[in-house]
JSON list of C-alpha atoms in Angstrom, two decimals:
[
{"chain": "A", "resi": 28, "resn": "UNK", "atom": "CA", "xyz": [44.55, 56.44, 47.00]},
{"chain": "A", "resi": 29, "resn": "UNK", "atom": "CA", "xyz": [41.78, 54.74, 45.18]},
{"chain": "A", "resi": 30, "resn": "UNK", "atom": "CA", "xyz": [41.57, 57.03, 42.20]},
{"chain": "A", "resi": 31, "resn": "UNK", "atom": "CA", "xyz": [39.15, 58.52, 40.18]},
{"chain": "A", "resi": 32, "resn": "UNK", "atom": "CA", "xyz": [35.54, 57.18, 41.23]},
{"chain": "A", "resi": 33, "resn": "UNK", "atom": "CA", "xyz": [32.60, 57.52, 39.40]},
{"chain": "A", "resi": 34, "resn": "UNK", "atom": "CA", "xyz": [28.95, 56.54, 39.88]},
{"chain": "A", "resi": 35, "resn": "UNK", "atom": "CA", "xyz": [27.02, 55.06, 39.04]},
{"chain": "A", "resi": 36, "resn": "UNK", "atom": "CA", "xyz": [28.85, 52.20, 36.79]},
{"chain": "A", "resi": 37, "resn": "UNK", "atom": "CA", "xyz": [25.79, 51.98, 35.01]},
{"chain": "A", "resi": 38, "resn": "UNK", "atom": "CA", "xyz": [22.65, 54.42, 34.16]},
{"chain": "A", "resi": 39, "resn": "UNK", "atom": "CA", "xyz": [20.05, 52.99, 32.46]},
{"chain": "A", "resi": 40, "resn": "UNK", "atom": "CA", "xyz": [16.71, 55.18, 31.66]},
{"chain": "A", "resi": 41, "resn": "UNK", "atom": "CA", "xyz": [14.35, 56.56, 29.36]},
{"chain": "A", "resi": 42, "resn": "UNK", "atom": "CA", "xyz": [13.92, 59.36, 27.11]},
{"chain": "A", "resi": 43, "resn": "UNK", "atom": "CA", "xyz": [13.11, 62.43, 28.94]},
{"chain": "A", "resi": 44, "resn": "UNK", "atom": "CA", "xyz": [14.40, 61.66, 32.11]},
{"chain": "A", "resi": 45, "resn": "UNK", "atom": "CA", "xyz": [16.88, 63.60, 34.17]},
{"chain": "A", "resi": 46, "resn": "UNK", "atom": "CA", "xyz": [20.45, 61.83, 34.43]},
{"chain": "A", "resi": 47, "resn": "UNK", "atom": "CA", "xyz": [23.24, 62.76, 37.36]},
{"chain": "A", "resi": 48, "resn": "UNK", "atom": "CA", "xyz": [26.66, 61.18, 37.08]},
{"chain": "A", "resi": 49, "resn": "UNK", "atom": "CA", "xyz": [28.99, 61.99, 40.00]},
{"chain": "A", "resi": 50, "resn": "UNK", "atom": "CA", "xyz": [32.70, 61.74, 40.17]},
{"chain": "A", "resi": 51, "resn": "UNK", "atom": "CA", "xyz": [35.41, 62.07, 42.82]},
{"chain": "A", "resi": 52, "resn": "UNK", "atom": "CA", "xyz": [38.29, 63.53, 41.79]},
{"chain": "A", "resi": 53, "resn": "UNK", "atom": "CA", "xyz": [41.82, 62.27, 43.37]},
{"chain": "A", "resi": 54, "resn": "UNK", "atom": "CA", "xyz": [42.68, 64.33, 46.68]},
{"chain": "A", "resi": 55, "resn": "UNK", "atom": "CA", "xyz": [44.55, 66.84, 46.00]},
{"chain": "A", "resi": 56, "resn": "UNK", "atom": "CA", "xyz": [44.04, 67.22, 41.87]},
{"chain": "A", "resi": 57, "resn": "UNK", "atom": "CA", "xyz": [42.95, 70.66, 41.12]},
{"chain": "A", "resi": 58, "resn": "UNK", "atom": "CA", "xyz": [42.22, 69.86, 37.44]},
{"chain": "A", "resi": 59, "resn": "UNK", "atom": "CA", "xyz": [38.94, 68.22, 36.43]},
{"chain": "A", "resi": 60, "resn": "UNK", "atom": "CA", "xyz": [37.77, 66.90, 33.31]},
{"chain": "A", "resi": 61, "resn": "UNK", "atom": "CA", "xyz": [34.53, 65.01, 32.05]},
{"chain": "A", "resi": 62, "resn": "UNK", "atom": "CA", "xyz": [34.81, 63.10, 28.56]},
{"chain": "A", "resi": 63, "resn": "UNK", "atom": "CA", "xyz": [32.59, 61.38, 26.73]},
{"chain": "A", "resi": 64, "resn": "UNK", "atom": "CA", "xyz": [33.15, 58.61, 24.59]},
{"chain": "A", "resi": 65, "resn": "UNK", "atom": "CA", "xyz": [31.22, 56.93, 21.26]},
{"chain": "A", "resi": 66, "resn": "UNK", "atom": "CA", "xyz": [32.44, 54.80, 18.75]},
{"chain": "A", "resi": 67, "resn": "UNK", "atom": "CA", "xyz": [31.17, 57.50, 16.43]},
{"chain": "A", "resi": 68, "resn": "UNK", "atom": "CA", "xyz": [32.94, 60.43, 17.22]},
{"chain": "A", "resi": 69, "resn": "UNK", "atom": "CA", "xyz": [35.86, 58.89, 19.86]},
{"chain": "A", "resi": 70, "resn": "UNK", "atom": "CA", "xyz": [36.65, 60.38, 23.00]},
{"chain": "A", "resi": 71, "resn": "UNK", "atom": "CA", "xyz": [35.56, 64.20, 23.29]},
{"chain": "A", "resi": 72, "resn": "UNK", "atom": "CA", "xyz": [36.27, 66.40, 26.12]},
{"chain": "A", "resi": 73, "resn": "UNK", "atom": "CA", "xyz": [32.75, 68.20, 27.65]},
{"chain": "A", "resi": 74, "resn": "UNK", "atom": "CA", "xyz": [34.52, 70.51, 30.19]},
{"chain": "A", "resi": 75, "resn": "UNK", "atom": "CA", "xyz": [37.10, 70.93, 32.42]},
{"chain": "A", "resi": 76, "resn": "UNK", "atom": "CA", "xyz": [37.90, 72.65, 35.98]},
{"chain": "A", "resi": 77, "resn": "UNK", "atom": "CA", "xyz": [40.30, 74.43, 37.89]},
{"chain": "A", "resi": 78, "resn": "UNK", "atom": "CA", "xyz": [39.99, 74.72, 41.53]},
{"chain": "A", "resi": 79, "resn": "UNK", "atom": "CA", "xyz": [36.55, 74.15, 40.98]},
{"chain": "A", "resi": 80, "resn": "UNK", "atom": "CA", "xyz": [35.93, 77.08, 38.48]},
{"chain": "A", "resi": 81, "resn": "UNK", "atom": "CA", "xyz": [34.90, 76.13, 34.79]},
{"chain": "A", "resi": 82, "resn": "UNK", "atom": "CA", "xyz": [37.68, 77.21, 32.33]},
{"chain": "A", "resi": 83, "resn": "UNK", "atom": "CA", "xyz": [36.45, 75.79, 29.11]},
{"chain": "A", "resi": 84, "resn": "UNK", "atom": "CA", "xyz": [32.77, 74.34, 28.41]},
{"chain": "A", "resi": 85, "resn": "UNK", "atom": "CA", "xyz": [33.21, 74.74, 24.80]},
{"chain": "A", "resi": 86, "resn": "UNK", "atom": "CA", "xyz": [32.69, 71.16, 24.13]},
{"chain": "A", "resi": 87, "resn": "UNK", "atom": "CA", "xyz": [29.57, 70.77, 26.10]},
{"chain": "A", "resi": 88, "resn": "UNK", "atom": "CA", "xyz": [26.66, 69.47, 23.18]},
{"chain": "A", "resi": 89, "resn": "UNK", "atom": "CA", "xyz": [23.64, 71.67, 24.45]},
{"chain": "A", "resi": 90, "resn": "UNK", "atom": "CA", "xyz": [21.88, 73.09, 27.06]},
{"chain": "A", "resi": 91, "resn": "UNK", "atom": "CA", "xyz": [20.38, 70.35, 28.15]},
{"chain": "A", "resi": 92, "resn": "UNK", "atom": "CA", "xyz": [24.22, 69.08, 29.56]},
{"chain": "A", "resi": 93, "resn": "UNK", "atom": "CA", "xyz": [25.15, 71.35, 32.87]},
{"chain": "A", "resi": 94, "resn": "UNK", "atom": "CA", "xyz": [28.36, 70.26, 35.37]},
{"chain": "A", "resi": 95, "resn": "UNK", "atom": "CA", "xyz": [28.88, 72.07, 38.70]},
{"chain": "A", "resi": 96, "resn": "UNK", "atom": "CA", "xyz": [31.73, 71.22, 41.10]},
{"chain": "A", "resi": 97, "resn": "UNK", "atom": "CA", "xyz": [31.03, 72.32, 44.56]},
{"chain": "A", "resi": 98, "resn": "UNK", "atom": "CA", "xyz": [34.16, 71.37, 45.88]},
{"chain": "A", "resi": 99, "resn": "UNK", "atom": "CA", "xyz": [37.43, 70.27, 45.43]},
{"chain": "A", "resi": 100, "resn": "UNK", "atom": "CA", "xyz": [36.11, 66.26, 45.98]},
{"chain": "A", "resi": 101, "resn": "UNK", "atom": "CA", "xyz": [33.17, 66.60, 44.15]},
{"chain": "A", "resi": 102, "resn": "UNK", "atom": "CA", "xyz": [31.92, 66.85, 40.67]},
{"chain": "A", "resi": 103, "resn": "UNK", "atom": "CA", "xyz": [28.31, 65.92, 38.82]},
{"chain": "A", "resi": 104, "resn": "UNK", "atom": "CA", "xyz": [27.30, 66.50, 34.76]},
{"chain": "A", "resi": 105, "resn": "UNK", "atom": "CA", "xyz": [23.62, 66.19, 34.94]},
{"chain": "A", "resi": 106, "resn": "UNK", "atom": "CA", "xyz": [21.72, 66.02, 31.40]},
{"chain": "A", "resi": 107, "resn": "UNK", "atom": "CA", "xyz": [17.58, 67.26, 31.54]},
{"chain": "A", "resi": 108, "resn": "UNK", "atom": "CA", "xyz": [16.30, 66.15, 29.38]},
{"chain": "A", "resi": 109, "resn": "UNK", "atom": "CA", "xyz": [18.00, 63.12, 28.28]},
{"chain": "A", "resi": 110, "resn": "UNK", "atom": "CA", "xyz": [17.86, 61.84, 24.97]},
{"chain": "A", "resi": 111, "resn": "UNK", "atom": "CA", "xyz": [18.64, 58.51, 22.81]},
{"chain": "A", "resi": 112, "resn": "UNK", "atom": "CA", "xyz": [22.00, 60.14, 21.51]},
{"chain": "A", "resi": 113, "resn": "UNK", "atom": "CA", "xyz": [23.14, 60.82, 24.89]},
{"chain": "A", "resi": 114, "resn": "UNK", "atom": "CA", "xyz": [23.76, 57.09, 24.83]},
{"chain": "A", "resi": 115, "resn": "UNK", "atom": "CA", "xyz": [27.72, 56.79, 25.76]},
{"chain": "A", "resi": 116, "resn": "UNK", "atom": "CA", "xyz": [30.12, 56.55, 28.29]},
{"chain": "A", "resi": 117, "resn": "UNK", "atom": "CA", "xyz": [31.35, 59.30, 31.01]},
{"chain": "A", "resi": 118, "resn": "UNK", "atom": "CA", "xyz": [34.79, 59.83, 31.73]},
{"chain": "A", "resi": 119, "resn": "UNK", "atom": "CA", "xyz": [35.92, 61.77, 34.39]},
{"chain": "A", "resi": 120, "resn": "UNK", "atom": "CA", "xyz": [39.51, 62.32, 34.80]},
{"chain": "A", "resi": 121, "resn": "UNK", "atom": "CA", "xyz": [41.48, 64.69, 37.14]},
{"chain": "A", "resi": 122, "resn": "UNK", "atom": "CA", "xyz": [45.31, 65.90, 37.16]},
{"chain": "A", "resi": 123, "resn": "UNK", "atom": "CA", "xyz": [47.36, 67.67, 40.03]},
{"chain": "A", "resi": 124, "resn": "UNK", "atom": "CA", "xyz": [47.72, 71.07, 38.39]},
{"chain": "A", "resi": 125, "resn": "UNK", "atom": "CA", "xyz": [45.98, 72.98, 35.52]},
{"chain": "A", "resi": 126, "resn": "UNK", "atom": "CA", "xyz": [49.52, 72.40, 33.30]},
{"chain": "A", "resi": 127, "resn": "UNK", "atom": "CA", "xyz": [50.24, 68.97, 34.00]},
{"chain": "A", "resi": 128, "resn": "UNK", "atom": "CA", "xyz": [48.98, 66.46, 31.27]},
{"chain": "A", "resi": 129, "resn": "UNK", "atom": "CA", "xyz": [48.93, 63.23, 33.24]},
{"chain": "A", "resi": 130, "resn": "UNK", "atom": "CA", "xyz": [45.59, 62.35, 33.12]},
{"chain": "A", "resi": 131, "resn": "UNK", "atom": "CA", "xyz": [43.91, 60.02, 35.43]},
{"chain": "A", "resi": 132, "resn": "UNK", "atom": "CA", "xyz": [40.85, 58.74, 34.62]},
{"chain": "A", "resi": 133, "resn": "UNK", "atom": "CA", "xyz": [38.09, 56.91, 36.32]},
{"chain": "A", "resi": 134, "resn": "UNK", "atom": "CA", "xyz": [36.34, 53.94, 35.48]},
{"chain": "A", "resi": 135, "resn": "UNK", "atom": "CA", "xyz": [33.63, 55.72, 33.35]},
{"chain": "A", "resi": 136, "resn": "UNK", "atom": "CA", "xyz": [29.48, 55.55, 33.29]},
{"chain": "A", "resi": 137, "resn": "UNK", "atom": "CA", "xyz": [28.23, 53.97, 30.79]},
{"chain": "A", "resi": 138, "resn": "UNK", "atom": "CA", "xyz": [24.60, 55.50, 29.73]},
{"chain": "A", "resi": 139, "resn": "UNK", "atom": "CA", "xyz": [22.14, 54.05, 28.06]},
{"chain": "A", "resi": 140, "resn": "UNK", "atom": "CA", "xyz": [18.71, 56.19, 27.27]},
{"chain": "A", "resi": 141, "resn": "UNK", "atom": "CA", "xyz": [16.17, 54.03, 26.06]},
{"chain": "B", "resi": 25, "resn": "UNK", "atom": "CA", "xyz": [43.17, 74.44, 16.28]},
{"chain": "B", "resi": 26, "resn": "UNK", "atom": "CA", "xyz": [45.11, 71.01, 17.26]},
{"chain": "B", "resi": 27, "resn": "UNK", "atom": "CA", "xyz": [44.16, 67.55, 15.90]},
{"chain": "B", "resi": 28, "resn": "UNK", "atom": "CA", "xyz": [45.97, 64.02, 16.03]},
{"chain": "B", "resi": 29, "resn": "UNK", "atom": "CA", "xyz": [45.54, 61.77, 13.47]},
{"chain": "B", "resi": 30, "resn": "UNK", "atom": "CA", "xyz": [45.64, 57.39, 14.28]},
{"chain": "B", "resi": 31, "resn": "UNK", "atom": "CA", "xyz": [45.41, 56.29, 10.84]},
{"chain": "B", "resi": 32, "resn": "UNK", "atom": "CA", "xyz": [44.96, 52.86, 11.56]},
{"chain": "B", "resi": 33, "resn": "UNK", "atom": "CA", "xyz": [41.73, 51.41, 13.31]},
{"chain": "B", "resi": 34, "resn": "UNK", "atom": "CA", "xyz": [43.16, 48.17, 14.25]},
{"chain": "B", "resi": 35, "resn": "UNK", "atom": "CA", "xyz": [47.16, 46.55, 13.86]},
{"chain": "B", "resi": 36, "resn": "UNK", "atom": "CA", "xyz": [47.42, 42.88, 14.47]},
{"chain": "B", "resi": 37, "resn": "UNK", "atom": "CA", "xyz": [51.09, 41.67, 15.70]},
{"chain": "B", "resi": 38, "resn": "UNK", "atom": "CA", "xyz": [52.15, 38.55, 16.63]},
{"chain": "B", "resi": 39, "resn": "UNK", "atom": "CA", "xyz": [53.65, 37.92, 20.43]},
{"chain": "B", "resi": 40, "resn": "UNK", "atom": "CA", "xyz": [57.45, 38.81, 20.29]},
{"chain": "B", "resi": 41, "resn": "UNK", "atom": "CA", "xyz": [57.52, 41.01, 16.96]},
{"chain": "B", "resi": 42, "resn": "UNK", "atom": "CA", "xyz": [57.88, 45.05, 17.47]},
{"chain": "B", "resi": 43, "resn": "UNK", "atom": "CA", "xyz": [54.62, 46.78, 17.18]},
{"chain": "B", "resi": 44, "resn": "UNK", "atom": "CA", "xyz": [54.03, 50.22, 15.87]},
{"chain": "B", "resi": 45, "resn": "UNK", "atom": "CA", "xyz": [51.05, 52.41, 16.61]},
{"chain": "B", "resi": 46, "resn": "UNK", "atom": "CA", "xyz": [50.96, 55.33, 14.45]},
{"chain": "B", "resi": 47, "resn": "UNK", "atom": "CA", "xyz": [50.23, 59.16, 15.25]},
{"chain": "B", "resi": 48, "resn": "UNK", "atom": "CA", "xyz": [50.44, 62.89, 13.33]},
{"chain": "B", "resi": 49, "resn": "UNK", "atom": "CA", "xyz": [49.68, 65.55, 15.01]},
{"chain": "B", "resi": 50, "resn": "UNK", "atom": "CA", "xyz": [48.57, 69.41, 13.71]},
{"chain": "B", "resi": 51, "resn": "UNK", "atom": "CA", "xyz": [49.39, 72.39, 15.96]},
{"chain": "B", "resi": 52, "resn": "UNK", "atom": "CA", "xyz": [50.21, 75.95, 15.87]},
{"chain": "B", "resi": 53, "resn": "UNK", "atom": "CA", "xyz": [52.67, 75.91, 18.46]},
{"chain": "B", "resi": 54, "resn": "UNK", "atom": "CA", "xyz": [55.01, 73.64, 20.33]},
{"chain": "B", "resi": 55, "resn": "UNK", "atom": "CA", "xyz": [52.87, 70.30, 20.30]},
{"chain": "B", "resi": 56, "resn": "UNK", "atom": "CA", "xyz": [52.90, 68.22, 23.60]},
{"chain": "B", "resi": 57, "resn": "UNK", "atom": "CA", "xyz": [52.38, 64.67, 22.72]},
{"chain": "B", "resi": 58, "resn": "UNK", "atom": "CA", "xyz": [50.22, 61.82, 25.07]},
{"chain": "B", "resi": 59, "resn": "UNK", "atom": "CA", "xyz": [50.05, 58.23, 24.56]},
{"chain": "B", "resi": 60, "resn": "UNK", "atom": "CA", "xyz": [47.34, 56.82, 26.41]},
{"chain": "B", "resi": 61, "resn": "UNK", "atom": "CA", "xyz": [45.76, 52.85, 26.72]},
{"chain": "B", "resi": 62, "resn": "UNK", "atom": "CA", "xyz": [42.18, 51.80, 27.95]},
{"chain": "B", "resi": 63, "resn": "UNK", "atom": "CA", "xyz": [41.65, 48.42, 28.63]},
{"chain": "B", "resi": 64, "resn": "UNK", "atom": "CA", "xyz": [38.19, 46.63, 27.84]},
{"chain": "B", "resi": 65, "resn": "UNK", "atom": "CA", "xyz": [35.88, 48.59, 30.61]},
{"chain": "B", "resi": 66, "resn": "UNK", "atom": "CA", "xyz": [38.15, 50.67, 31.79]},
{"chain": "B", "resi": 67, "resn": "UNK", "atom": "CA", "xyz": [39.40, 54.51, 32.04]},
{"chain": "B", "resi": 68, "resn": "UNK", "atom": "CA", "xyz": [42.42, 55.69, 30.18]},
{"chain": "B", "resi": 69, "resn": "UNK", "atom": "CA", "xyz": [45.61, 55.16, 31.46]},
{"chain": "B", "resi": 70, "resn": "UNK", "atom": "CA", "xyz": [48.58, 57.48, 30.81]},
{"chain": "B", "resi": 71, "resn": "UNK", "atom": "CA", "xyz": [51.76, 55.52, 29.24]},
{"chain": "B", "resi": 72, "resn": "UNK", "atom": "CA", "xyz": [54.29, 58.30, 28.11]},
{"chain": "B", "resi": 73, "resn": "UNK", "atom": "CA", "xyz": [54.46, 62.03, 27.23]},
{"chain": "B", "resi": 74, "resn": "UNK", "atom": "CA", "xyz": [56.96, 64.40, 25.24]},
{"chain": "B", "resi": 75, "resn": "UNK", "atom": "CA", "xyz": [57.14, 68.01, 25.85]},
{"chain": "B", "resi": 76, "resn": "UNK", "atom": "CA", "xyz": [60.60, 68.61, 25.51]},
{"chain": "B", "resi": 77, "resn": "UNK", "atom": "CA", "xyz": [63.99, 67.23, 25.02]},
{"chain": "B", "resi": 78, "resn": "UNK", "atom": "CA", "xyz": [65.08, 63.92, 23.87]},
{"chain": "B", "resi": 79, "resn": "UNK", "atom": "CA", "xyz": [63.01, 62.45, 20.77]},
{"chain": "B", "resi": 80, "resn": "UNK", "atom": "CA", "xyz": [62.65, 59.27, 22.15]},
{"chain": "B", "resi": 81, "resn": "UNK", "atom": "CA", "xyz": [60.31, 58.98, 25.24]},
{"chain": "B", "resi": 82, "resn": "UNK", "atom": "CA", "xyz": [60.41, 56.00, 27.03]},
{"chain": "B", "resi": 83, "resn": "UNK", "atom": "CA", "xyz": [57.39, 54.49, 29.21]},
{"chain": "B", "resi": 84, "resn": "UNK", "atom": "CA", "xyz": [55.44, 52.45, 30.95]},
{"chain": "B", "resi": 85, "resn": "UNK", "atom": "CA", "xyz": [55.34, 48.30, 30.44]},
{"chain": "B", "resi": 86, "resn": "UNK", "atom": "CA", "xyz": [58.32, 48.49, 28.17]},
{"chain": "B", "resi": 87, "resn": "UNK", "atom": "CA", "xyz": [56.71, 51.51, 25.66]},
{"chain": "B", "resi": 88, "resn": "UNK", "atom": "CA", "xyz": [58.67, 54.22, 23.96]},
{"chain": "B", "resi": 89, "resn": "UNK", "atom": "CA", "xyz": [58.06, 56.71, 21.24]},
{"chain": "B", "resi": 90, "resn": "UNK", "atom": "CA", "xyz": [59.65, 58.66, 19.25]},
{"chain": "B", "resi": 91, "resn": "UNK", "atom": "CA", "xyz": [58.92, 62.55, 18.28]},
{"chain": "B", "resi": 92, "resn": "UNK", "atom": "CA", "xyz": [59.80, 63.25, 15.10]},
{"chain": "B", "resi": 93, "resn": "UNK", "atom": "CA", "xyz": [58.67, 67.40, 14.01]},
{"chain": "B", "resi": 94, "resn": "UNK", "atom": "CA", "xyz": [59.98, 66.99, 10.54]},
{"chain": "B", "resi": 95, "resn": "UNK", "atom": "CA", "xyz": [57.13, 64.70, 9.53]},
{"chain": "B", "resi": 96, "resn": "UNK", "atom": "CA", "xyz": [54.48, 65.49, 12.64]},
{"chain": "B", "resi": 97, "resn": "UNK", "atom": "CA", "xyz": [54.46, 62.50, 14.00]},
{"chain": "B", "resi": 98, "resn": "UNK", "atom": "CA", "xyz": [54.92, 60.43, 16.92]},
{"chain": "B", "resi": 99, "resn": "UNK", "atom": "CA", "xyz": [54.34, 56.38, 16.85]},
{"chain": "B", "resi": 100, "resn": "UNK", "atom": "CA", "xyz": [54.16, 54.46, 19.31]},
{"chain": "B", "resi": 101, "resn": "UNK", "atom": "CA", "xyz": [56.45, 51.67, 19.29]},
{"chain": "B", "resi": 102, "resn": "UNK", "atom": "CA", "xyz": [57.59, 48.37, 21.55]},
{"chain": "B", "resi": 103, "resn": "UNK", "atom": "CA", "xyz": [60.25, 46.32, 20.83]},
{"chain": "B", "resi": 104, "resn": "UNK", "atom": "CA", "xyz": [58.47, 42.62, 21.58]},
{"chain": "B", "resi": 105, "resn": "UNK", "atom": "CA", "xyz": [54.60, 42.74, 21.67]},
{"chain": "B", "resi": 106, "resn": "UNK", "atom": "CA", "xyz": [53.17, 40.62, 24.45]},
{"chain": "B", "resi": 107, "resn": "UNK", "atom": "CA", "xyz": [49.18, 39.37, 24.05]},
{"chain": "B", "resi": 108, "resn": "UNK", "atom": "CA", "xyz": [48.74, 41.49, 27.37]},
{"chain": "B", "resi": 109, "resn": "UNK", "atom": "CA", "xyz": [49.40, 44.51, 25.20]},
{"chain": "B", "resi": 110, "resn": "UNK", "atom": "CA", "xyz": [46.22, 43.73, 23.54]},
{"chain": "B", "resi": 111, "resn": "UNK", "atom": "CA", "xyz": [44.15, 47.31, 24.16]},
{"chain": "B", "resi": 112, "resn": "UNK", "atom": "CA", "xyz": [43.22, 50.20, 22.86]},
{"chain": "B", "resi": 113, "resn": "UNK", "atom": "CA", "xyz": [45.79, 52.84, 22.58]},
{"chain": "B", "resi": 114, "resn": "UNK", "atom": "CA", "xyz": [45.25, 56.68, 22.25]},
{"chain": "B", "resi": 115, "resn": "UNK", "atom": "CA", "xyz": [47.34, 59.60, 20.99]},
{"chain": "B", "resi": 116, "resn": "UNK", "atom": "CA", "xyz": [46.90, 63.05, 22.09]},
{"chain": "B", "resi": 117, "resn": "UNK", "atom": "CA", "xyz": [48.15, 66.58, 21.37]},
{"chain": "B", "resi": 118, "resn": "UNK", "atom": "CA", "xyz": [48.04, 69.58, 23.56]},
{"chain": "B", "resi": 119, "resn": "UNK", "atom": "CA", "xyz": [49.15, 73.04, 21.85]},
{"chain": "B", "resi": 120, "resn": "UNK", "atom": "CA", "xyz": [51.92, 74.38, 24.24]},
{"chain": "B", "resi": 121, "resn": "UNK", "atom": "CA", "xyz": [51.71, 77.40, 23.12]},
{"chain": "B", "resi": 122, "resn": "UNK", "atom": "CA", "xyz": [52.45, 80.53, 22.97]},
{"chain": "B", "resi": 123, "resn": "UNK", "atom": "CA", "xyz": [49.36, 82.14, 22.45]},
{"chain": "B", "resi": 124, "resn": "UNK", "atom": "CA", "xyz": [46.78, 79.19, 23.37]},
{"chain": "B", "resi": 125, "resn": "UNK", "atom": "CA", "xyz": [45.16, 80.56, 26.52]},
{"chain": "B", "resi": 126, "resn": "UNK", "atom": "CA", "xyz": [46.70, 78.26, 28.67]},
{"chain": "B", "resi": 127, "resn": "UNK", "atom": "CA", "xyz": [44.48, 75.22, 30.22]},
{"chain": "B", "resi": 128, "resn": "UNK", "atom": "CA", "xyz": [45.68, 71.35, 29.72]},
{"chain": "B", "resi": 129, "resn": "UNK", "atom": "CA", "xyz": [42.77, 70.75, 27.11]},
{"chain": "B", "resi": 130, "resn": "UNK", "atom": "CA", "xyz": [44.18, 67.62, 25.12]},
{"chain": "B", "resi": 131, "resn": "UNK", "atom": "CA", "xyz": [42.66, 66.07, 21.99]},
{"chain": "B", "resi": 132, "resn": "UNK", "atom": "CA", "xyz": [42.53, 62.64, 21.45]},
{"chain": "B", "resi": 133, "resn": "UNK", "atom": "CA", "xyz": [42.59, 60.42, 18.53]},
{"chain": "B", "resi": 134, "resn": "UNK", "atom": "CA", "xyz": [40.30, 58.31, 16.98]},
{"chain": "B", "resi": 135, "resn": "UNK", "atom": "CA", "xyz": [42.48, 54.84, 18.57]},
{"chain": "B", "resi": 136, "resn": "UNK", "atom": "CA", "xyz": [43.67, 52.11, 17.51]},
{"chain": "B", "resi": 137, "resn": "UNK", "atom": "CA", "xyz": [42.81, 48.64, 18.34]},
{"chain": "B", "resi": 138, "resn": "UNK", "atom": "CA", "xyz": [46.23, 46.52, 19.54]},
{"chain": "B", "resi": 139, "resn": "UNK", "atom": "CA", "xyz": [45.64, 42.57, 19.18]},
{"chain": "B", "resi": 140, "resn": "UNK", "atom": "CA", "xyz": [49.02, 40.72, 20.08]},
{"chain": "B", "resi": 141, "resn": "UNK", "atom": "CA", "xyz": [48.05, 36.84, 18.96]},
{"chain": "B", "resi": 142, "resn": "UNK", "atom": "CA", "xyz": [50.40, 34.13, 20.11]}
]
């Protein structure tokens, strides 16, 4: 399997615009889970799914951050309009069940809004 | 609520010495503990969990550590430190409960910066 896969690797753009990251969770994984991470304020989990249902966006910042996950293989956290303190990078990690801890993580975006 | 505590930013070891990595943890319930490690540009990777049982958990690439309740903690430790452990290491803490809604929503700490020098 090749594991968690994210794109893009690298988002670069200006204030304002509209950013999509995409992940693809591990086949089978029914748990989802995108992360961000800052030297400020460490590694902070946005949401997470469960066979493709939100259970907890409690951590998303604002309104302007929205995730959807269509299906099982496929998850994006778009941000409109982005903004300067956006600036991080994007995990996205998935786990076989909805109890089991082991995270696996992908490779992270790393955003940078200008 | 649940929190983990890494007091330490950044522990310097030389190669071949044991290394400790520190962690408390704060939770209502029965805490399940994570030790995680991210390489430079790179996700997390998992290296050991406790949830139950025997204190000492041993892991991956030679890691163990041990649960101790009394004192809320749960450090990370290896008995010879090789300059490949150099990374970024990262508790975490679940609350297992009862009463937390379910869900596998783990906290992370801060980190702590691992630099094995020869």
């Amino acid at each position: 399997d090749a594991g968690v896969i994210q794109s893009p690797r690298h988002e670069v753009t200006e204030m304002g615009q509209e950013v999509t990251l995409r992940c693809k969770p591990i086949s089978g994984h029914n748990s989802l889970f995108w992360y961000r991470q800052t030297m400020m304020r460490g590694l902070e989990l946005l949401i997470y799914f469960n066979n493709n249902v939100p259970i907890d966006d409690s951590g998303m910042p604002e309104d302007r951050f929205s995730a959807k996950m269509p299906n099982a293989s496929f998850s994006t956290l778009k941000i409109q309009p982005s903004e300067p303190r956006d600036s991080a990078v994007y995990f996205c990690a998935s786990s076989p069940g909805q109890f089991n801890e082991k995270l696996f993580f992908g490779s992270g975006t790393q955003l940078s809004v200008l | 609520a649940q929190s983990v505590a890494q007091p330490e930013d950044q522990v310097n070891v030389a190669e071949g010495n044991p290394l400790t990595v520190k962690c408390t943890y704060s939770v209502s319930g029965n805490p399940y503990l994570f030790w995680y490690v991210q390489y430079p540009n790179r996700g997390l990777q998992f290296l050991l969990k406790y949830i139950t049982g025997d204190n000492l958990v041993k892991g991956s690439y030679g890691f163990e550590a041990e649960f101790n309740k009394s004192q809320t903690s749960f450090h990370l430790k290896k008995p010879s430190a090789l300059v490949s452990d150099s990374a970024l290491y990262f508790c975490a803490v679940r609350d297992g409960g009862p009463f937390t809604g379910g869900g596998n929503k783990l906290t992370f700490g801060t980190g702590t910066q691992l630099k094995v020098e020869l």
